[in-house]
Amino acid sequence: MEGTPSFKAKLLDAHQMTHSRGSVTLRKCINADRDTNPLKTPKFIMMMESIEMAIRALIQYNERFSLIQIYLTQGAHNKLNAGGSIEERTSEDIVLHCLKASGLVCYAYSSASKKVLQLCDDHASDERYLVAFNPMEGNRHTLVTGFIFSVYRQSEITQRSHFKPGNEIIIAGFVVFGAACELFISTGGNSLQEFIYDEVIGEFIAQNLDAKIPVKGKFYCIDEAQSEMWDQPTFEFVTSKKNPKIGPPKQYRCTGSLCTDMYACLKEGGILMYPKTLHNPTGTVKLLFEANPLAYIARAAGGLATTGYASPLDIVPESLHQTVPLYMGAREEVVDLLENVTIRIATN
């Protein structure tokens, strides 16, 4: 990515920084201000350690990903009866094993499963959590993948069939797997922290403890192949971003991975667009597993997220795999899009 240091260069810098001075690790961040922050109870920290353990295991699993791809191309079955690829189901099992080991996560919502998964008894602890996650987001065939998660407190009325809106998330994050692995995480939604995994010492090293999305974007991300099926406000907005008579044309990018494109958005500023189409009138982004955690992260980084009509964080999910349209990224770009929507509504 032009203007952005390579993953390997950043990994080397992080490793050198670790040995040159006392660096801030993810564990230190999780344990920071535990005496003054009511969110960071001993059980919360135990639960977060289980998520960190899951991420470490996923990193190791993804390092062997290319070998698995070679095996699959030699004729092995790459689908399971329950749905989803072998890699996705294995990643899900890794995460579930770590969450269950904590004894603090009662229910897990996984994008790879068709039902809510109960991991412990409702009354196993007086402090319990719900975790929603996408174990392998992105395009596995091109090795562009990530992991997205969000955590909620479980209340007495929260049961298997009751879902919480994204505004009740207490911590969310996503990981980009690559030559080096980057983690973005927000606790309490007040700020966003960026970490890079140093595989030599086995720690996540802080790169930025207050990451921000640039106010104005450099690129737009959307599946242009679907342009004939976009709604009119989206079509007009994208057309304006390519018109040199209006302003310098925006760069176009689309990797097929929400995590990877969100990473670029956080670094360079931009707008990610997953509109409703004629074939998908309710959108394609999964509310629980993708829209809510990434909208939470965008907000913590000073950006905006919308379905075109409301914040995804305000929507109470009606089903496990409910989908929504999603527009997310640099504040000025999202506001510009919403103005297009407002004008279109007013003139109809």
mmCIF file of C-alpha atoms in Angstrom, residues 85-342:
data_model
loop_
_atom_site.group_PDB
_atom_site.id
_atom_site.type_symbol
_atom_site.label_atom_id
_atom_site.label_comp_id
_atom_site.label_asym_id
_atom_site.label_seq_id
_atom_site.Cartn_x
_atom_site.Cartn_y
_atom_site.Cartn_z
ATOM 1 C CA SER A 85 -15.159 -24.497 4.913
ATOM 2 C CA ILE A 86 -12.829 -26.761 6.869
ATOM 3 C CA GLU A 87 -10.689 -23.720 7.710
ATOM 4 C CA GLU A 88 -13.691 -21.719 8.945
ATOM 5 C CA ARG A 89 -14.994 -24.561 11.094
ATOM 6 C CA THR A 90 -11.544 -25.245 12.528
ATOM 7 C CA SER A 91 -11.087 -21.554 13.336
ATOM 8 C CA GLU A 92 -14.479 -21.575 15.035
ATOM 9 C CA ASP A 93 -13.506 -24.615 17.125
ATOM 10 C CA ILE A 94 -10.302 -22.878 18.216
ATOM 11 C CA VAL A 95 -12.182 -19.800 19.412
ATOM 12 C CA LEU A 96 -14.922 -21.796 21.141
ATOM 13 C CA HIS A 97 -12.376 -23.948 22.970
ATOM 14 C CA CYS A 98 -10.629 -20.870 24.378
ATOM 15 C CA LEU A 99 -13.872 -19.118 25.346
ATOM 16 C CA LYS A 100 -15.247 -22.212 27.035
ATOM 17 C CA ALA A 101 -12.023 -22.674 29.001
ATOM 18 C CA SER A 102 -12.580 -19.287 30.668
ATOM 19 C CA GLY A 103 -15.874 -20.464 32.189
ATOM 20 C CA LEU A 104 -17.164 -16.902 31.846
ATOM 21 C CA VAL A 105 -18.775 -16.915 28.385
ATOM 22 C CA CYS A 106 -22.268 -18.363 28.529
ATOM 23 C CA TYR A 107 -23.301 -17.862 24.919
ATOM 24 C CA ALA A 108 -21.297 -17.509 21.727
ATOM 25 C CA TYR A 109 -22.644 -16.194 18.445
ATOM 26 C CA SER A 110 -20.554 -17.501 15.546
ATOM 27 C CA SER A 111 -21.017 -16.618 11.884
ATOM 28 C CA ALA A 112 -20.038 -20.216 11.072
ATOM 29 C CA SER A 113 -22.940 -21.707 13.061
ATOM 30 C CA LYS A 114 -26.650 -21.722 12.405
ATOM 31 C CA LYS A 115 -27.615 -21.462 16.070
ATOM 32 C CA VAL A 116 -26.552 -19.793 19.299
ATOM 33 C CA LEU A 117 -23.937 -21.860 21.125
ATOM 34 C CA GLN A 118 -24.186 -22.306 24.892
ATOM 35 C CA LEU A 119 -20.746 -22.719 26.476
ATOM 36 C CA CYS A 120 -21.597 -22.809 30.176
ATOM 37 C CA ASP A 121 -24.558 -22.744 32.541
ATOM 38 C CA ASP A 122 -26.472 -19.465 32.749
ATOM 39 C CA HIS A 123 -25.737 -19.280 36.473
ATOM 40 C CA ALA A 124 -22.167 -20.579 36.391
ATOM 41 C CA SER A 125 -20.926 -17.151 37.492
ATOM 42 C CA ASP A 126 -22.417 -13.898 38.731
ATOM 43 C CA GLU A 127 -20.387 -12.163 36.018
ATOM 44 C CA ARG A 128 -21.013 -13.582 32.545
ATOM 45 C CA TYR A 129 -20.401 -12.522 28.972
ATOM 46 C CA LEU A 130 -21.660 -13.016 25.428
ATOM 47 C CA VAL A 131 -19.195 -13.113 22.548
ATOM 48 C CA ALA A 132 -20.070 -12.662 18.870
ATOM 49 C CA PHE A 133 -17.383 -13.460 16.321
ATOM 50 C CA ASN A 134 -16.537 -14.190 12.726
ATOM 51 C CA PRO A 135 -13.751 -16.801 12.913
ATOM 52 C CA MET A 136 -12.498 -16.324 9.349
ATOM 53 C CA GLU A 137 -13.634 -13.203 7.564
ATOM 54 C CA GLY A 138 -12.570 -12.555 3.991
ATOM 55 C CA ASN A 139 -11.375 -14.499 0.980
ATOM 56 C CA ARG A 140 -9.687 -17.706 2.071
ATOM 57 C CA HIS A 141 -8.625 -18.559 -1.504
ATOM 58 C CA THR A 142 -6.413 -15.464 -1.708
ATOM 59 C CA LEU A 143 -5.347 -15.779 1.953
ATOM 60 C CA VAL A 144 -6.886 -12.368 2.722
ATOM 61 C CA THR A 145 -8.539 -13.180 6.031
ATOM 62 C CA GLY A 146 -9.271 -11.725 9.407
ATOM 63 C CA PHE A 147 -11.011 -12.323 12.732
ATOM 64 C CA ILE A 148 -13.728 -10.047 14.162
ATOM 65 C CA PHE A 149 -15.173 -10.178 17.676
ATOM 66 C CA SER A 150 -17.322 -8.241 20.110
ATOM 67 C CA VAL A 151 -18.206 -8.792 23.762
ATOM 68 C CA TYR A 152 -21.391 -7.998 25.688
ATOM 69 C CA ARG A 153 -22.328 -8.346 29.320
ATOM 70 C CA GLN A 154 -24.959 -10.986 29.902
ATOM 71 C CA SER A 155 -27.872 -9.765 31.954
ATOM 72 C CA GLU A 156 -30.497 -11.835 33.725
ATOM 73 C CA ILE A 157 -32.978 -11.313 30.889
ATOM 74 C CA THR A 158 -30.513 -12.185 28.140
ATOM 75 C CA GLN A 159 -31.276 -15.664 26.960
ATOM 76 C CA ARG A 160 -30.493 -17.749 23.918
ATOM 77 C CA SER A 161 -33.085 -15.990 21.744
ATOM 78 C CA HIS A 162 -32.450 -12.404 22.903
ATOM 79 C CA PHE A 163 -29.845 -10.354 21.044
ATOM 80 C CA LYS A 164 -28.338 -7.076 22.178
ATOM 81 C CA PRO A 165 -27.849 -3.936 20.071
ATOM 82 C CA GLY A 166 -24.308 -2.903 19.238
ATOM 83 C CA ASN A 167 -24.486 0.056 21.614
ATOM 84 C CA GLU A 168 -24.205 -2.475 24.457
ATOM 85 C CA ILE A 169 -20.839 -3.800 23.262
ATOM 86 C CA ILE A 170 -18.178 -3.398 25.945
ATOM 87 C CA ILE A 171 -15.162 -4.383 23.841
ATOM 88 C CA ALA A 172 -14.632 -5.141 20.160
ATOM 89 C CA GLY A 173 -11.716 -5.797 17.858
ATOM 90 C CA PHE A 174 -10.480 -7.286 14.642
ATOM 91 C CA VAL A 175 -7.300 -8.965 13.448
ATOM 92 C CA VAL A 176 -5.732 -8.904 9.985
ATOM 93 C CA PHE A 177 -3.703 -12.027 9.224
ATOM 94 C CA GLY A 178 -0.735 -11.529 6.920
ATOM 95 C CA ALA A 179 3.054 -11.402 6.809
ATOM 96 C CA ALA A 180 2.546 -9.813 10.212
ATOM 97 C CA CYS A 181 -0.670 -9.837 12.202
ATOM 98 C CA GLU A 182 -2.283 -6.599 13.354
ATOM 99 C CA LEU A 183 -4.918 -6.239 16.045
ATOM 100 C CA PHE A 184 -7.209 -3.248 16.547
ATOM 101 C CA ILE A 185 -9.191 -3.215 19.776
ATOM 102 C CA SER A 186 -11.436 -0.784 21.640
ATOM 103 C CA THR A 187 -12.415 -1.196 25.282
ATOM 104 C CA GLY A 188 -15.417 0.824 26.343
ATOM 105 C CA GLY A 189 -15.503 2.581 22.958
ATOM 106 C CA ASN A 190 -13.468 5.534 24.213
ATOM 107 C CA SER A 191 -10.383 4.991 22.034
ATOM 108 C CA LEU A 192 -8.873 2.521 19.606
ATOM 109 C CA GLN A 193 -5.562 0.754 20.161
ATOM 110 C CA GLU A 194 -3.410 -0.819 17.436
ATOM 111 C CA PHE A 195 -1.069 -3.752 18.116
ATOM 112 C CA ILE A 196 1.282 -5.808 15.980
ATOM 113 C CA TYR A 197 2.152 -9.398 16.862
ATOM 114 C CA ASP A 198 5.842 -10.053 17.522
ATOM 115 C CA GLU A 199 6.173 -13.781 16.917
ATOM 116 C CA VAL A 200 9.696 -13.830 18.391
ATOM 117 C CA ILE A 201 8.515 -12.982 21.895
ATOM 118 C CA GLY A 202 4.902 -14.052 21.385
ATOM 119 C CA GLU A 203 3.398 -10.718 22.379
ATOM 120 C CA PHE A 204 1.187 -8.046 20.834
ATOM 121 C CA ILE A 205 3.160 -4.785 20.848
ATOM 122 C CA ALA A 206 1.337 -1.452 20.843
ATOM 123 C CA GLN A 207 1.826 0.668 17.724
ATOM 124 C CA ASN A 208 -0.763 3.337 18.478
ATOM 125 C CA LEU A 209 -2.751 3.723 21.685
ATOM 126 C CA ASP A 210 -5.142 6.272 20.175
ATOM 127 C CA ALA A 211 -5.645 5.342 16.522
ATOM 128 C CA LYS A 212 -7.822 7.700 14.473
ATOM 129 C CA ILE A 213 -9.414 7.498 11.045
ATOM 130 C CA PRO A 214 -8.411 10.549 8.966
ATOM 131 C CA VAL A 215 -11.372 12.917 8.752
ATOM 132 C CA LYS A 216 -11.307 12.953 4.951
ATOM 133 C CA GLY A 217 -10.730 9.848 2.873
ATOM 134 C CA LYS A 218 -8.354 8.992 0.030
ATOM 135 C CA PHE A 219 -10.253 6.044 -1.428
ATOM 136 C CA TYR A 220 -13.606 4.367 -1.759
ATOM 137 C CA CYS A 221 -14.248 0.643 -1.466
ATOM 138 C CA ILE A 222 -17.230 -1.030 -3.093
ATOM 139 C CA ASP A 223 -17.948 -3.955 -5.401
ATOM 140 C CA GLU A 224 -18.185 -2.091 -8.719
ATOM 141 C CA ALA A 225 -19.386 -5.242 -10.496
ATOM 142 C CA GLN A 226 -22.732 -4.732 -8.740
ATOM 143 C CA SER A 227 -23.118 -1.083 -9.806
ATOM 144 C CA GLU A 228 -26.209 -1.713 -11.929
ATOM 145 C CA MET A 229 -28.006 -2.999 -8.828
ATOM 146 C CA TRP A 230 -27.048 -0.262 -6.344
ATOM 147 C CA ASP A 231 -29.639 2.129 -5.000
ATOM 148 C CA GLN A 232 -29.623 5.601 -6.555
ATOM 149 C CA PRO A 233 -27.922 7.543 -3.692
ATOM 150 C CA THR A 234 -25.017 5.084 -3.663
ATOM 151 C CA PHE A 235 -24.667 5.215 -7.447
ATOM 152 C CA GLU A 236 -24.642 9.022 -7.452
ATOM 153 C CA PHE A 237 -22.162 9.192 -4.561
ATOM 154 C CA VAL A 238 -19.669 6.812 -6.234
ATOM 155 C CA THR A 239 -20.054 8.620 -9.562
ATOM 156 C CA SER A 240 -19.215 11.919 -7.864
ATOM 157 C CA LYS A 241 -16.054 10.435 -6.342
ATOM 158 C CA LYS A 242 -14.812 9.511 -9.817
ATOM 159 C CA ASN A 243 -15.708 12.818 -11.475
ATOM 160 C CA PRO A 244 -12.655 15.106 -11.924
ATOM 161 C CA LYS A 245 -14.981 18.072 -12.504
ATOM 162 C CA ILE A 246 -16.145 17.841 -8.890
ATOM 163 C CA GLY A 247 -12.754 17.231 -7.303
ATOM 164 C CA PRO A 248 -9.657 15.030 -7.411
ATOM 165 C CA PRO A 249 -10.900 11.476 -8.185
ATOM 166 C CA LYS A 250 -10.715 9.076 -5.274
ATOM 167 C CA GLN A 251 -8.648 5.911 -5.469
ATOM 168 C CA TYR A 252 -10.517 2.634 -5.785
ATOM 169 C CA ARG A 253 -9.767 -0.458 -3.738
ATOM 170 C CA CYS A 254 -11.609 -3.622 -2.801
ATOM 171 C CA THR A 255 -9.863 -6.737 -1.467
ATOM 172 C CA GLY A 256 -12.933 -8.795 -0.641
ATOM 173 C CA SER A 257 -12.101 -8.644 3.074
ATOM 174 C CA LEU A 258 -13.831 -6.304 5.519
ATOM 175 C CA CYS A 259 -10.868 -6.538 7.901
ATOM 176 C CA THR A 260 -8.268 -5.686 5.274
ATOM 177 C CA ASP A 261 -10.274 -2.795 3.850
ATOM 178 C CA MET A 262 -11.021 -1.513 7.346
ATOM 179 C CA TYR A 263 -7.288 -1.615 8.084
ATOM 180 C CA ALA A 264 -6.640 0.568 5.031
ATOM 181 C CA CYS A 265 -9.440 2.907 6.086
ATOM 182 C CA LEU A 266 -7.925 3.363 9.527
ATOM 183 C CA LYS A 267 -4.526 4.100 8.008
ATOM 184 C CA GLU A 268 -5.402 6.276 5.035
ATOM 185 C CA GLY A 269 -8.990 7.359 5.454
ATOM 186 C CA GLY A 270 -11.701 6.292 3.065
ATOM 187 C CA ILE A 271 -15.197 4.900 2.934
ATOM 188 C CA LEU A 272 -16.285 1.263 2.778
ATOM 189 C CA MET A 273 -19.641 0.684 1.084
ATOM 190 C CA TYR A 274 -21.745 -2.473 1.136
ATOM 191 C CA PRO A 275 -25.117 -1.215 -0.136
ATOM 192 C CA LYS A 276 -28.373 -3.045 -0.535
ATOM 193 C CA THR A 277 -28.926 -4.282 -4.087
ATOM 194 C CA LEU A 278 -31.773 -5.712 -6.134
ATOM 195 C CA HIS A 279 -30.558 -9.218 -5.264
ATOM 196 C CA ASN A 280 -29.828 -8.373 -1.611
ATOM 197 C CA PRO A 281 -32.442 -5.815 -0.484
ATOM 198 C CA THR A 282 -31.423 -6.185 3.176
ATOM 199 C CA GLY A 283 -27.702 -5.813 2.503
ATOM 200 C CA THR A 284 -24.901 -8.347 2.817
ATOM 201 C CA VAL A 285 -23.025 -7.429 6.008
ATOM 202 C CA LYS A 286 -23.894 -9.541 9.041
ATOM 203 C CA LEU A 287 -25.101 -7.255 11.806
ATOM 204 C CA LEU A 288 -23.912 -9.248 14.825
ATOM 205 C CA PHE A 289 -20.607 -10.503 13.459
ATOM 206 C CA GLU A 290 -19.381 -7.685 11.220
ATOM 207 C CA ALA A 291 -21.411 -4.466 11.132
ATOM 208 C CA ASN A 292 -21.710 -3.900 14.877
ATOM 209 C CA PRO A 293 -18.111 -4.600 15.970
ATOM 210 C CA LEU A 294 -16.613 -2.646 13.057
ATOM 211 C CA ALA A 295 -19.056 0.251 13.541
ATOM 212 C CA TYR A 296 -18.076 0.300 17.212
ATOM 213 C CA ILE A 297 -14.410 0.454 16.200
ATOM 214 C CA ALA A 298 -15.023 3.151 13.579
ATOM 215 C CA ARG A 299 -16.802 5.305 16.166
ATOM 216 C CA ALA A 300 -13.974 4.834 18.682
ATOM 217 C CA ALA A 301 -11.519 6.002 16.002
ATOM 218 C CA GLY A 302 -13.493 9.144 15.221
ATOM 219 C CA GLY A 303 -15.212 7.784 12.126
ATOM 220 C CA LEU A 304 -18.835 7.062 11.327
ATOM 221 C CA ALA A 305 -20.917 4.051 10.311
ATOM 222 C CA THR A 306 -24.458 3.927 8.965
ATOM 223 C CA THR A 307 -26.856 1.638 7.161
ATOM 224 C CA GLY A 308 -27.893 4.657 5.114
ATOM 225 C CA TYR A 309 -30.776 5.409 7.471
ATOM 226 C CA ALA A 310 -29.526 4.612 10.991
ATOM 227 C CA SER A 311 -26.469 3.587 12.947
ATOM 228 C CA PRO A 312 -26.099 -0.213 12.936
ATOM 229 C CA LEU A 313 -25.298 0.088 16.646
ATOM 230 C CA ASP A 314 -28.892 1.191 17.326
ATOM 231 C CA ILE A 315 -30.475 -1.834 15.658
ATOM 232 C CA VAL A 316 -31.663 -4.687 17.872
ATOM 233 C CA PRO A 317 -30.909 -7.871 15.897
ATOM 234 C CA GLU A 318 -33.972 -9.943 15.105
ATOM 235 C CA SER A 319 -32.079 -13.042 14.031
ATOM 236 C CA LEU A 320 -28.600 -14.537 14.356
ATOM 237 C CA HIS A 321 -27.583 -13.963 10.737
ATOM 238 C CA GLN A 322 -29.482 -10.729 10.059
ATOM 239 C CA THR A 323 -27.801 -8.618 7.375
ATOM 240 C CA VAL A 324 -27.736 -4.862 6.803
ATOM 241 C CA PRO A 325 -26.292 -2.390 4.285
ATOM 242 C CA LEU A 326 -23.168 -0.716 5.655
ATOM 243 C CA TYR A 327 -21.318 2.512 4.898
ATOM 244 C CA MET A 328 -18.365 3.160 7.165
ATOM 245 C CA GLY A 329 -15.149 5.126 7.432
ATOM 246 C CA ALA A 330 -13.908 8.726 7.363
ATOM 247 C CA ARG A 331 -16.389 11.119 8.959
ATOM 248 C CA GLU A 332 -16.591 13.619 6.074
ATOM 249 C CA GLU A 333 -17.079 10.868 3.492
ATOM 250 C CA VAL A 334 -19.929 9.234 5.424
ATOM 251 C CA VAL A 335 -21.599 12.612 6.051
ATOM 252 C CA ASP A 336 -21.325 13.354 2.316
ATOM 253 C CA LEU A 337 -23.032 10.047 1.537
ATOM 254 C CA LEU A 338 -25.828 10.708 4.046
ATOM 255 C CA GLU A 339 -26.436 14.097 2.444
ATOM 256 C CA ASN A 340 -26.950 12.284 -0.863
ATOM 257 C CA VAL A 341 -29.472 9.975 0.798
ATOM 258 C CA THR A 342 -31.315 12.923 2.399
#
